[in-house]
Coordinates of C-alpha atoms and ligand atoms in Angstrom, one line a residue:
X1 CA 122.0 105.9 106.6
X2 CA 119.8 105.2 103.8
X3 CA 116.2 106.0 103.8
X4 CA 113.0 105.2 101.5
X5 CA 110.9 108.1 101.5
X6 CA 106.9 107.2 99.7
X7 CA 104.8 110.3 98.7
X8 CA 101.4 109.2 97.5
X9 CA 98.6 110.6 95.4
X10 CA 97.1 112.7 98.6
X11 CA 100.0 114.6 98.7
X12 CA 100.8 115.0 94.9
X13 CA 98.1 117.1 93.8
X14 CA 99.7 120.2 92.8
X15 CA 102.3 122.7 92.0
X16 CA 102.7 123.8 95.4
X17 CA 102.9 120.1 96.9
X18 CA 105.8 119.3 94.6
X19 CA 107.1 122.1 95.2
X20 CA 106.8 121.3 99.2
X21 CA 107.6 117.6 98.7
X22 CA 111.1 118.6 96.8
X23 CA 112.2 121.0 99.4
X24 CA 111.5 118.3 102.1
X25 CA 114.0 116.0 99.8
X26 CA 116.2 118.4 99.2
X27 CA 116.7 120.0 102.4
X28 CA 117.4 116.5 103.9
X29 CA 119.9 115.7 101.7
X30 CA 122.2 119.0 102.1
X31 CA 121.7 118.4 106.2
X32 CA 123.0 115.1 105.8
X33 CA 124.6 115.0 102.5
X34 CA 126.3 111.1 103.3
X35 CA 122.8 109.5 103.8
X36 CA 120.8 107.8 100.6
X37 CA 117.1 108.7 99.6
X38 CA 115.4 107.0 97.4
X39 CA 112.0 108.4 96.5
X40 CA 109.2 106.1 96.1
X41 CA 105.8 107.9 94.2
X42 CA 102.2 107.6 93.2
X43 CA 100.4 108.7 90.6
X44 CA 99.4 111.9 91.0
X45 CA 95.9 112.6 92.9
X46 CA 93.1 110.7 90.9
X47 CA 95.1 110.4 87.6
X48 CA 95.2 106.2 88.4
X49 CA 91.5 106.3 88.7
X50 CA 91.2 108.9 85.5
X51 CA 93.5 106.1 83.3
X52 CA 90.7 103.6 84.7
X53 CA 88.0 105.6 83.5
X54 CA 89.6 106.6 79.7
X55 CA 90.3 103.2 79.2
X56 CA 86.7 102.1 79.9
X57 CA 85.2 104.8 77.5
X58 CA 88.3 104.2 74.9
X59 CA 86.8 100.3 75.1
X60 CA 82.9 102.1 74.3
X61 CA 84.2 104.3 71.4
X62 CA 87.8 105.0 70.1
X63 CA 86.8 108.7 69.6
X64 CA 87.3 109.0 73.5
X65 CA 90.9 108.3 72.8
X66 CA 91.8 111.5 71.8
X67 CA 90.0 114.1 74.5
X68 CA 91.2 112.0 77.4
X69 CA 95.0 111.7 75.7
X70 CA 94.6 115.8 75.6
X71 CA 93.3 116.4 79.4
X72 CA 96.1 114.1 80.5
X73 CA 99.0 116.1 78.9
X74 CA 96.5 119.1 79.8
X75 CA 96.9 118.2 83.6
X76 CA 100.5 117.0 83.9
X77 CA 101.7 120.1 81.8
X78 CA 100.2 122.0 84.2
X79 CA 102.1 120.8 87.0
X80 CA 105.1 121.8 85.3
X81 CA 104.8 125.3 86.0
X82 CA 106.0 125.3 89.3
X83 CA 109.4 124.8 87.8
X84 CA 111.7 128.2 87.7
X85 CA 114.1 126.8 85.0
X86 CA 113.2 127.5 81.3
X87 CA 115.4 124.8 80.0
X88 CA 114.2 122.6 82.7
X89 CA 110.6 122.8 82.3
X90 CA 110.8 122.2 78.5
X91 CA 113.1 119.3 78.8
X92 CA 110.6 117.9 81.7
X93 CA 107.2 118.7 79.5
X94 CA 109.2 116.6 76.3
X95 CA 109.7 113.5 79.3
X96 CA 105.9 114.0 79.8
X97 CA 104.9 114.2 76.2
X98 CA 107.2 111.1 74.9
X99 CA 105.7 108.8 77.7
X100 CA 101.8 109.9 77.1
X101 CA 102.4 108.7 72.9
X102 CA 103.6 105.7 74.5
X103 CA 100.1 105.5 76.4
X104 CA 98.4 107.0 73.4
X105 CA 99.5 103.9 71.4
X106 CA 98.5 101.1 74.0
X107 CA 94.8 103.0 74.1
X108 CA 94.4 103.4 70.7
X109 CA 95.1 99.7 70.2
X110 CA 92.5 98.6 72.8
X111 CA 89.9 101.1 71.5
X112 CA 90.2 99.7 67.8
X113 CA 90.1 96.1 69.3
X114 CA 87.3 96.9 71.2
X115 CA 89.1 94.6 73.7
X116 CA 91.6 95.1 76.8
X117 CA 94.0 91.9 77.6
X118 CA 95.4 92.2 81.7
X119 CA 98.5 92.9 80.5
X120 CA 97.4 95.7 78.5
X121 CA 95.5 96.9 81.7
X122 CA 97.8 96.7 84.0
X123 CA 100.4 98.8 81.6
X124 CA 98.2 101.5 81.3
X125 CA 97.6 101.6 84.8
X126 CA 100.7 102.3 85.6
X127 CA 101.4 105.6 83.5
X128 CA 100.0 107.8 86.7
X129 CA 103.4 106.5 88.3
X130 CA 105.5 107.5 85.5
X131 CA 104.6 110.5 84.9
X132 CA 104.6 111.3 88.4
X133 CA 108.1 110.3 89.2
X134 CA 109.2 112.9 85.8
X135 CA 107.7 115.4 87.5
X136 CA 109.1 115.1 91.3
X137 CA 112.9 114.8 89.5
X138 CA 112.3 117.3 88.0
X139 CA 111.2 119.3 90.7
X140 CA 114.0 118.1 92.7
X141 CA 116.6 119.2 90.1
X142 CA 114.8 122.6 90.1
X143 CA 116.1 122.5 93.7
X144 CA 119.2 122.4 92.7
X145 CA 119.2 118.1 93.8
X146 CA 121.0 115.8 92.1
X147 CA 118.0 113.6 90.9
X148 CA 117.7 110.8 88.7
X149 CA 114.2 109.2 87.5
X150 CA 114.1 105.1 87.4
X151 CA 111.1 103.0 86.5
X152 CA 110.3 100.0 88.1
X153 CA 111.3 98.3 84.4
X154 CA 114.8 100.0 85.0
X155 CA 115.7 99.3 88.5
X156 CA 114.6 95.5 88.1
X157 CA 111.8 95.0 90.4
X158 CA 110.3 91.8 89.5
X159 CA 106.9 89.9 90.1
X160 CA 105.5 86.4 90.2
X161 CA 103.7 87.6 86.7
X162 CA 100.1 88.0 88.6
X163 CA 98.2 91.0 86.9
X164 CA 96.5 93.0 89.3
X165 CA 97.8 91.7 91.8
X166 CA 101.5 91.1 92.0
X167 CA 104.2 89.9 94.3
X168 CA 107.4 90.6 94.2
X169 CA 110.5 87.8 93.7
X170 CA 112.4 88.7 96.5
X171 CA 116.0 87.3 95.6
X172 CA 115.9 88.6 92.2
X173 CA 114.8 92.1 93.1
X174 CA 117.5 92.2 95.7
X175 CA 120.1 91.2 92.9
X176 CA 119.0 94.0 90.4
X177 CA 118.6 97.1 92.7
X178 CA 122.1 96.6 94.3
X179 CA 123.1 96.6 90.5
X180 CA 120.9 99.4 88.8
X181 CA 119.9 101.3 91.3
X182 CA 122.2 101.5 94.8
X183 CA 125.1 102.9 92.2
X184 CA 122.8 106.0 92.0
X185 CA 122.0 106.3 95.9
X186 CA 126.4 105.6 96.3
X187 CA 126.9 108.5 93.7
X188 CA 124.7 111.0 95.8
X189 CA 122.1 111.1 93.8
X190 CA 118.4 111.0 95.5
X191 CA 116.4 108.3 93.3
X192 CA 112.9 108.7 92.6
X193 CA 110.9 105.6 91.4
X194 CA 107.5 104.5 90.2
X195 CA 105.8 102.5 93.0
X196 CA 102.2 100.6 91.8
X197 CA 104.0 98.2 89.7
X198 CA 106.9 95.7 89.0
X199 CA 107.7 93.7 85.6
X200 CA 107.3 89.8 85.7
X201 CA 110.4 87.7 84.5
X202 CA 109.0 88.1 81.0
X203 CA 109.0 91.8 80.9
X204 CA 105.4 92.5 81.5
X205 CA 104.0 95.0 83.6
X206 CA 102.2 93.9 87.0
X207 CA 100.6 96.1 89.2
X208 CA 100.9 95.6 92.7
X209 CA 97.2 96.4 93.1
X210 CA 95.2 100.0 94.3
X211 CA 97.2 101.5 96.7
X212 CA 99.9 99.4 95.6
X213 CA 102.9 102.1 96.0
X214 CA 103.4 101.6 99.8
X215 CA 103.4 97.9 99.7
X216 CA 106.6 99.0 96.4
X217 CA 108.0 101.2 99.1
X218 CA 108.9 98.1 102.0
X219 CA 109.8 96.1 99.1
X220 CA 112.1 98.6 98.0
X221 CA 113.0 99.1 101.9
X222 CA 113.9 95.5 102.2
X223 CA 115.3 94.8 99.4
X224 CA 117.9 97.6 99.4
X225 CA 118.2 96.7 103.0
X226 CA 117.2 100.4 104.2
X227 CA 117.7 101.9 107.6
X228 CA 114.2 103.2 107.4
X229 CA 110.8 103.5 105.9
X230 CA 109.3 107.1 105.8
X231 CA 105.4 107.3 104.0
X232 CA 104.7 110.9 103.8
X233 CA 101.1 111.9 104.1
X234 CA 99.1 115.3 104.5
X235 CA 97.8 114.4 108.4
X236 CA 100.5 113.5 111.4
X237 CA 100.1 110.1 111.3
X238 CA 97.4 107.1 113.1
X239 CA 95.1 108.3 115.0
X240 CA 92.6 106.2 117.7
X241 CA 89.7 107.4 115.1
X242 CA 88.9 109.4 112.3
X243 CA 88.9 112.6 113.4
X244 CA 86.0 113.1 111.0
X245 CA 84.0 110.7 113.4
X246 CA 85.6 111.7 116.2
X247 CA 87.0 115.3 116.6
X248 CA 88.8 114.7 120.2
X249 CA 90.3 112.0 118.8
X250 CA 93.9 111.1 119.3
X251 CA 97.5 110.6 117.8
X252 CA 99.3 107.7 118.2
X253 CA 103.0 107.8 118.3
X254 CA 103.5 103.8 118.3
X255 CA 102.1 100.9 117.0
X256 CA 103.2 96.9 116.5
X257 CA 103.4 95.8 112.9
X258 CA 100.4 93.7 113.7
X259 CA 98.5 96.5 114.9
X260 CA 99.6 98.6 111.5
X261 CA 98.5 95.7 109.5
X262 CA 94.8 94.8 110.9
X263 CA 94.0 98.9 111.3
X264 CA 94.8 99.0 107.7
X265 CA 92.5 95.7 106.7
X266 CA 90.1 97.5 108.4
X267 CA 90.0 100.8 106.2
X268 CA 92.6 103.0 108.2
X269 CA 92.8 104.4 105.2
X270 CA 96.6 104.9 105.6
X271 CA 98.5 102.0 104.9
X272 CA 98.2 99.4 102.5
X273 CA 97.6 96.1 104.5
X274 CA 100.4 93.9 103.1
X275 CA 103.3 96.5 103.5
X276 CA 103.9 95.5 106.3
X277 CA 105.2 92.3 105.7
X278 CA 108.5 93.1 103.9
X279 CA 109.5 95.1 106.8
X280 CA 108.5 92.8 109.9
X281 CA 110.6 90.3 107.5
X282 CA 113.4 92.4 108.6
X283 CA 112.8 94.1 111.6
X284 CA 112.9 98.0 109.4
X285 CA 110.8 100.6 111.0
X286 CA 108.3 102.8 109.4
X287 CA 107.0 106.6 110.1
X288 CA 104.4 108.0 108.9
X289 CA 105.4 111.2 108.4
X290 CA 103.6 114.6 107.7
X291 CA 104.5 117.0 104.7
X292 CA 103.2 119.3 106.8
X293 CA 104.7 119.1 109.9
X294 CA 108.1 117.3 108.3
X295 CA 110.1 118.0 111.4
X296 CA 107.6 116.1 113.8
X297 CA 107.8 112.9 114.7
X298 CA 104.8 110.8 113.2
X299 CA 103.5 107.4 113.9
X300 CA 106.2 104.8 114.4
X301 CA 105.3 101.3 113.2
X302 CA 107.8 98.5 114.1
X303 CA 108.4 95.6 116.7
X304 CA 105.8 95.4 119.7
X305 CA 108.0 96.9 122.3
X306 CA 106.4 97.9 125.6
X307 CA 102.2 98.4 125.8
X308 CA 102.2 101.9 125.2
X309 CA 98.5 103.9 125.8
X310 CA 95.6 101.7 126.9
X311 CA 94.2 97.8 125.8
X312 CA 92.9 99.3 122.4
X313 CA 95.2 101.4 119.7
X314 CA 92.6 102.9 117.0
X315 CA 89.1 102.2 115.9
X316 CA 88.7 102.0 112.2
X317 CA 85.7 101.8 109.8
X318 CA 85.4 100.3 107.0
X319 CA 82.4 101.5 104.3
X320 CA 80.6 100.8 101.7
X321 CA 80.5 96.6 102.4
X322 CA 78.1 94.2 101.7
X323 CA 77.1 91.8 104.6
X324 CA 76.5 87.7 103.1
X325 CA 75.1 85.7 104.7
X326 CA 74.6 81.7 102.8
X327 CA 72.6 78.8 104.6
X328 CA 74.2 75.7 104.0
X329 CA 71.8 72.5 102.8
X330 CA 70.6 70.1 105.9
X331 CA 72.8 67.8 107.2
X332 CA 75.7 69.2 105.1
X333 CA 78.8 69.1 107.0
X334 CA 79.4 72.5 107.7
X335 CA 83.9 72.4 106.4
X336 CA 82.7 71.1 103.4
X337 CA 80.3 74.2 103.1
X338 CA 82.3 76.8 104.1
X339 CA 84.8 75.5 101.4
X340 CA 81.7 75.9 98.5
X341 CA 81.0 79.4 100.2
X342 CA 84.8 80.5 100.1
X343 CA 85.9 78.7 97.0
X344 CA 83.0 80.8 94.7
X345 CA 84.3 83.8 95.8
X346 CA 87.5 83.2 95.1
X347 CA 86.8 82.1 91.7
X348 CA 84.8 85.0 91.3
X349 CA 87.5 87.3 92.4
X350 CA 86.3 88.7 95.6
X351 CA 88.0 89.4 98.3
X352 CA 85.9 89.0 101.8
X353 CA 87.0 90.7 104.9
X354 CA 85.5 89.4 108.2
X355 CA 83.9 86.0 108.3
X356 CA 81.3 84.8 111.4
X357 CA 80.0 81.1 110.8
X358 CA 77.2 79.1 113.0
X359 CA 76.4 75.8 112.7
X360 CA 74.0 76.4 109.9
X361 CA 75.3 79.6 108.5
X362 CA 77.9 81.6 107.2
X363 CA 78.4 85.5 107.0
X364 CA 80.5 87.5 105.8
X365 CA 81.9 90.9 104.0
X366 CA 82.9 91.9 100.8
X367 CA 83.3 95.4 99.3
X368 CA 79.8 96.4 98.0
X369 CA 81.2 97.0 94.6
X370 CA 81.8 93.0 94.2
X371 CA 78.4 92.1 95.1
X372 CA 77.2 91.4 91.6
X373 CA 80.5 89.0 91.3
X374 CA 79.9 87.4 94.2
X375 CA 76.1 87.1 93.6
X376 CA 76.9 85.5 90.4
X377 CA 79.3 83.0 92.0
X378 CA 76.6 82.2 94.9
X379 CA 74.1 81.7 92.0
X380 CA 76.3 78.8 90.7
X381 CA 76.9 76.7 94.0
X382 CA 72.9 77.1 94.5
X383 CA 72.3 75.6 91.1
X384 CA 74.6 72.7 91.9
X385 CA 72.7 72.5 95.6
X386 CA 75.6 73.6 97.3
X387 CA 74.1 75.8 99.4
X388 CA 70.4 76.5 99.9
X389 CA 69.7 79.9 100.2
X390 CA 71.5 83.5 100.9
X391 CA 70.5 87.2 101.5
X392 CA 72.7 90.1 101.3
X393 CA 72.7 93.5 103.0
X394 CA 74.3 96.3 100.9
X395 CA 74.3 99.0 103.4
X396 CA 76.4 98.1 105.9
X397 CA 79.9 99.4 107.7
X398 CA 82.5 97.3 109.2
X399 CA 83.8 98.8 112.4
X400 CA 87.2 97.1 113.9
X401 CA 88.7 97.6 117.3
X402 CA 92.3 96.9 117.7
X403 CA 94.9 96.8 119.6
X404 CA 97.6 94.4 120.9
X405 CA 96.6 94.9 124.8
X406 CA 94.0 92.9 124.3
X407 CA 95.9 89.5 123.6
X408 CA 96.6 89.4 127.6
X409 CA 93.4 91.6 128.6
X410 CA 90.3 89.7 129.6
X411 CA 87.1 91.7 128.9
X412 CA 87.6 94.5 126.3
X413 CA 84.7 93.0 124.2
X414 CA 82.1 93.1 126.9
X415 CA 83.0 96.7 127.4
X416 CA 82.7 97.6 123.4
X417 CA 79.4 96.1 123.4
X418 CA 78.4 97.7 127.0
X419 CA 79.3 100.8 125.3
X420 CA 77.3 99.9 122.2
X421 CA 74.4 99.5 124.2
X422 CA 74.5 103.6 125.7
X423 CA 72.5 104.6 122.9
X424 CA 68.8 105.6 122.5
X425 CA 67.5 103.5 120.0
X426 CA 69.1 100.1 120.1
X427 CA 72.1 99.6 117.8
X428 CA 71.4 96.5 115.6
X429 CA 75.3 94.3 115.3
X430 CA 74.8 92.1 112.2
X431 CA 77.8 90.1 112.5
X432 CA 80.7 89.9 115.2
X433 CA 83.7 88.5 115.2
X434 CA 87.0 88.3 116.6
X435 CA 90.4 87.8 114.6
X436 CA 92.3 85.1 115.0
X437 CA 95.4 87.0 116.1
X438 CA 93.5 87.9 119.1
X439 CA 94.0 91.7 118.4
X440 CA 91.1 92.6 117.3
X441 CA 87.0 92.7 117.9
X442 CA 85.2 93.8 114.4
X443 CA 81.8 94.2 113.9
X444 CA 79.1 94.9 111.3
X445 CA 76.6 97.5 111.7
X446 CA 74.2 99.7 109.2
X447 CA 75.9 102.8 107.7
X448 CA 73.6 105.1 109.0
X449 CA 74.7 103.6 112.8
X450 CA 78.7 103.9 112.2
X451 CA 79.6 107.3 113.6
X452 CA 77.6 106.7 116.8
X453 CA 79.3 103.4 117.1
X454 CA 83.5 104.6 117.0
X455 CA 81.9 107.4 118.9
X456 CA 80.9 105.5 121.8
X457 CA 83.6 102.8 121.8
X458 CA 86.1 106.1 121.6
X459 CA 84.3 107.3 124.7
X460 CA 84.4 104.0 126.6
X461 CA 88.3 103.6 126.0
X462 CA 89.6 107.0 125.6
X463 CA 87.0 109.2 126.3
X464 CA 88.6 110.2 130.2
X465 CA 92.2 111.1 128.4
X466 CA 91.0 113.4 126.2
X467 CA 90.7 116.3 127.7
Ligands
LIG1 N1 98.3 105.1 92.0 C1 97.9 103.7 92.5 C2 96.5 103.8 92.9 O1 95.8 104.8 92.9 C3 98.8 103.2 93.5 C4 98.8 104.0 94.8 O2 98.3 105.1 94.9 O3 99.4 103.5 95.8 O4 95.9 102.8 93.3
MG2 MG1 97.7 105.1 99.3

């Protein structure tokens, strides 16, 4: 059997979780010492959003270089000392060391430029990774695993070239890991390797974008054609709400691929959305699994077998959006107007979420932190008469409902919105809409409203199983 195992930032944040994460590796390999792991990683906890943030200030003054260079080694030093083995640690903190000059270099460059090409971005994003995956072979070795360290550069995995937001080339990644990397998993060795990024055909980094390493992980599942896809997190797996919303809420033990993949759209914060599609490609099933709780089961994702639980799966909320909404000029066909709406944000690099349209107007959703790119890009259709005029709301929550049992189940968004309506002071919904795969109801609602929405939805659907 050979498994991909994916630990993320979450549960990388210290000595004691590498230590934990190892012994889950290890263990599992002596039990079954025949079957192949190969360990997808993350940065460590926050250090992808800290290499954002130094290169920034290295961009505003190259005197920044230096203090940030120093509280990276600081922090990944630190998480050295877990390991027992003199030898080992030294050899692991000279790894560390030689990779952050590397970093020290590209950042230095930038700051003296006072300029950052993509490809210089996306390298420097992806030293969180690196670092990370010297640190868990280590660890492993420390428990007395074979372990050997691959970077994505290494093991072949290659893009399409798109900085920031890569795919992978399927056939050629197939060809290089059965030649660089399945050798090591044959040999007994447990691989660990840097998810986030591939290298395009002309050796350049690409990142896979935030949150990339789960969608590296079910390319690395397919391509090495893997029995299975484990992403290890610190809670047991999907649940039908936040528990922070909703304390009685519940786990779920199975859910479709489709059902994975719009929860995650929607901000289940657990998944990133397009990792599914490796896997449905080849029929692999994932787990999210628990460091905590590494013997229990977790949430299985694969093919739709039976309707298991009720019409709806989970309730997810996603924050922090901005709600659009562009009237198109009279007697403009409305196609043709939807196509100015849509093309400006693409060319302005926004991504938009949920879309509701009327014969006049257009709404939708970005993240709030594109609005001023999307503003801009509105600004330019209106100058060329395009559109007429727009608003924007930039308090708002996007709350989605999902689950495939409502493909065949007549009624399920009456009853959301009857439940909406069991409130005191009337919940204003600023946009609805309904996915075109049928499996899901989303809708848009002021942040200060959200909890008291999944709450009452939770009720209406689950509230009587919940004892
Ligand atoms: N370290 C990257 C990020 O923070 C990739 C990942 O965590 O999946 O976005
Ligand atoms: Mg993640």
């Amino acid at each position: 059997m050979r498994v991909v195992m994916k630990f993320g930032g979450g549960v990388l944040r210290d000595v004691a979780a590498f230590q934990r994460v190892a012994r889950i590796i290890s263990e599992r390999k002596s039990e079954a010492p025949q079957d192949e792991y190969c360990v997808v990683v993350s940065a460590v906890y926050g250090v992808t959003d800290i290499l954002i943030q130094g290169t920034r200030e290295a961009l505003g003054s190259s005197s920044a270089v230096a203090p940030f260079i120093r509280e990276l080694r600081k922090l990944h030093s630190a998480l050295t000392l877990g390991i027992q083995r003199d030898e080992l640690r030294s050899e692991l903190n000279d790894q560390l060391s030689l990779k952050i000059d590397r970093l020290l270099n590209s950042l230095t460059a930038v700051a003296e430029r006072k300029a950052l090409r993509p490809d210089e971005e996306d390298f420097i994003d992806s030293y969180g990774e690196r670092l990370s995956c010297l640190l868990l072979a280590g660890y492993l070795k420390d428990a007395g695993s074979e372990a050997v360290a691959l970077e994505s550069e290494d093991a072949g995995i290659i893009t399409d070239g798109n900085f920031g937001d890569a795919r992978p080339l399927i056939p050629q990644v197939e060809r290089n890991l059965h030649e660089r990397l399945a050798p090591h998993l044959k040999a007994g060795r447990n691989v660990v390797i840097t998810g986030y990024y591939g290298i395009s055909v002309g050796g350049q980094v690409t990142t896979f974008g935030r949150g990339g390493s789960d969608y590296s992980a079910a390319i690395l599942t397919a391509c090495l054609n893997a029995d299975a896809l484990e992403i290890w997190k610190d809670v047991p797996g999907f649940m039908t709400a936040s528990p922070r919303l909703v304390p009685q809420a519940n786990f779920i033990p199975l859910l479709s691929f489709d059902e994975a993949e719009e929860l995650s759209y929607f901000g289940a914060e657990i998944l990133h959305p397009r990792t599914v599609d490796p896997l449905r490609d080849k029929g692999i099933v994932a787990t999210i699994k628990n460091v905590f709780a590494p013997l229990e089961e977790g949430t299985m994702i694969g093919e739709r077998r039976e309707r298991t639980g009720g019409v709806i799966k989970s309730i997810a909320v996603k924050r922090d959006i901005a709600l659009l909404t562009v009237k198109g000029i009279r007697d403009a066909d409305v196609p043709g107007f939807a196509w100015d709406v849509f093309s400006a944000m693409q060319e302005a690099g926004v991504s938009v979420d949920a879309i509701a349209t009327s014969q006049t107007d257009i709404s939708f959703t970005i993240s709030r932190a594109d609005l001023a790119k999307a503003a801009e890009g509105l600004r330019q259709r209106e100058k060329q008469d395009l559109i007429s005029r727009w608003h924007y709301d930039d308090d708002m929550a996007l709350v989605g409902v999902v689950g495939d049992g409502m493909r065949e189940t007549p009624g399920v968004a009456g009853r959301v919105f009857t439940a909406l309506s069991r409130t005191e002071g009337p919940i204003n919904l600023e946009m609805i809409s309904q996915g075109a795969s049928e499996i899901n109801i989303s809708f848009v609602v002021k942040s200060s409203r959200v909890e008291e929405c999944v709450r009452l939805i939770h009720e209406e659907f689950f509230g009587q199983r919940t004892a």
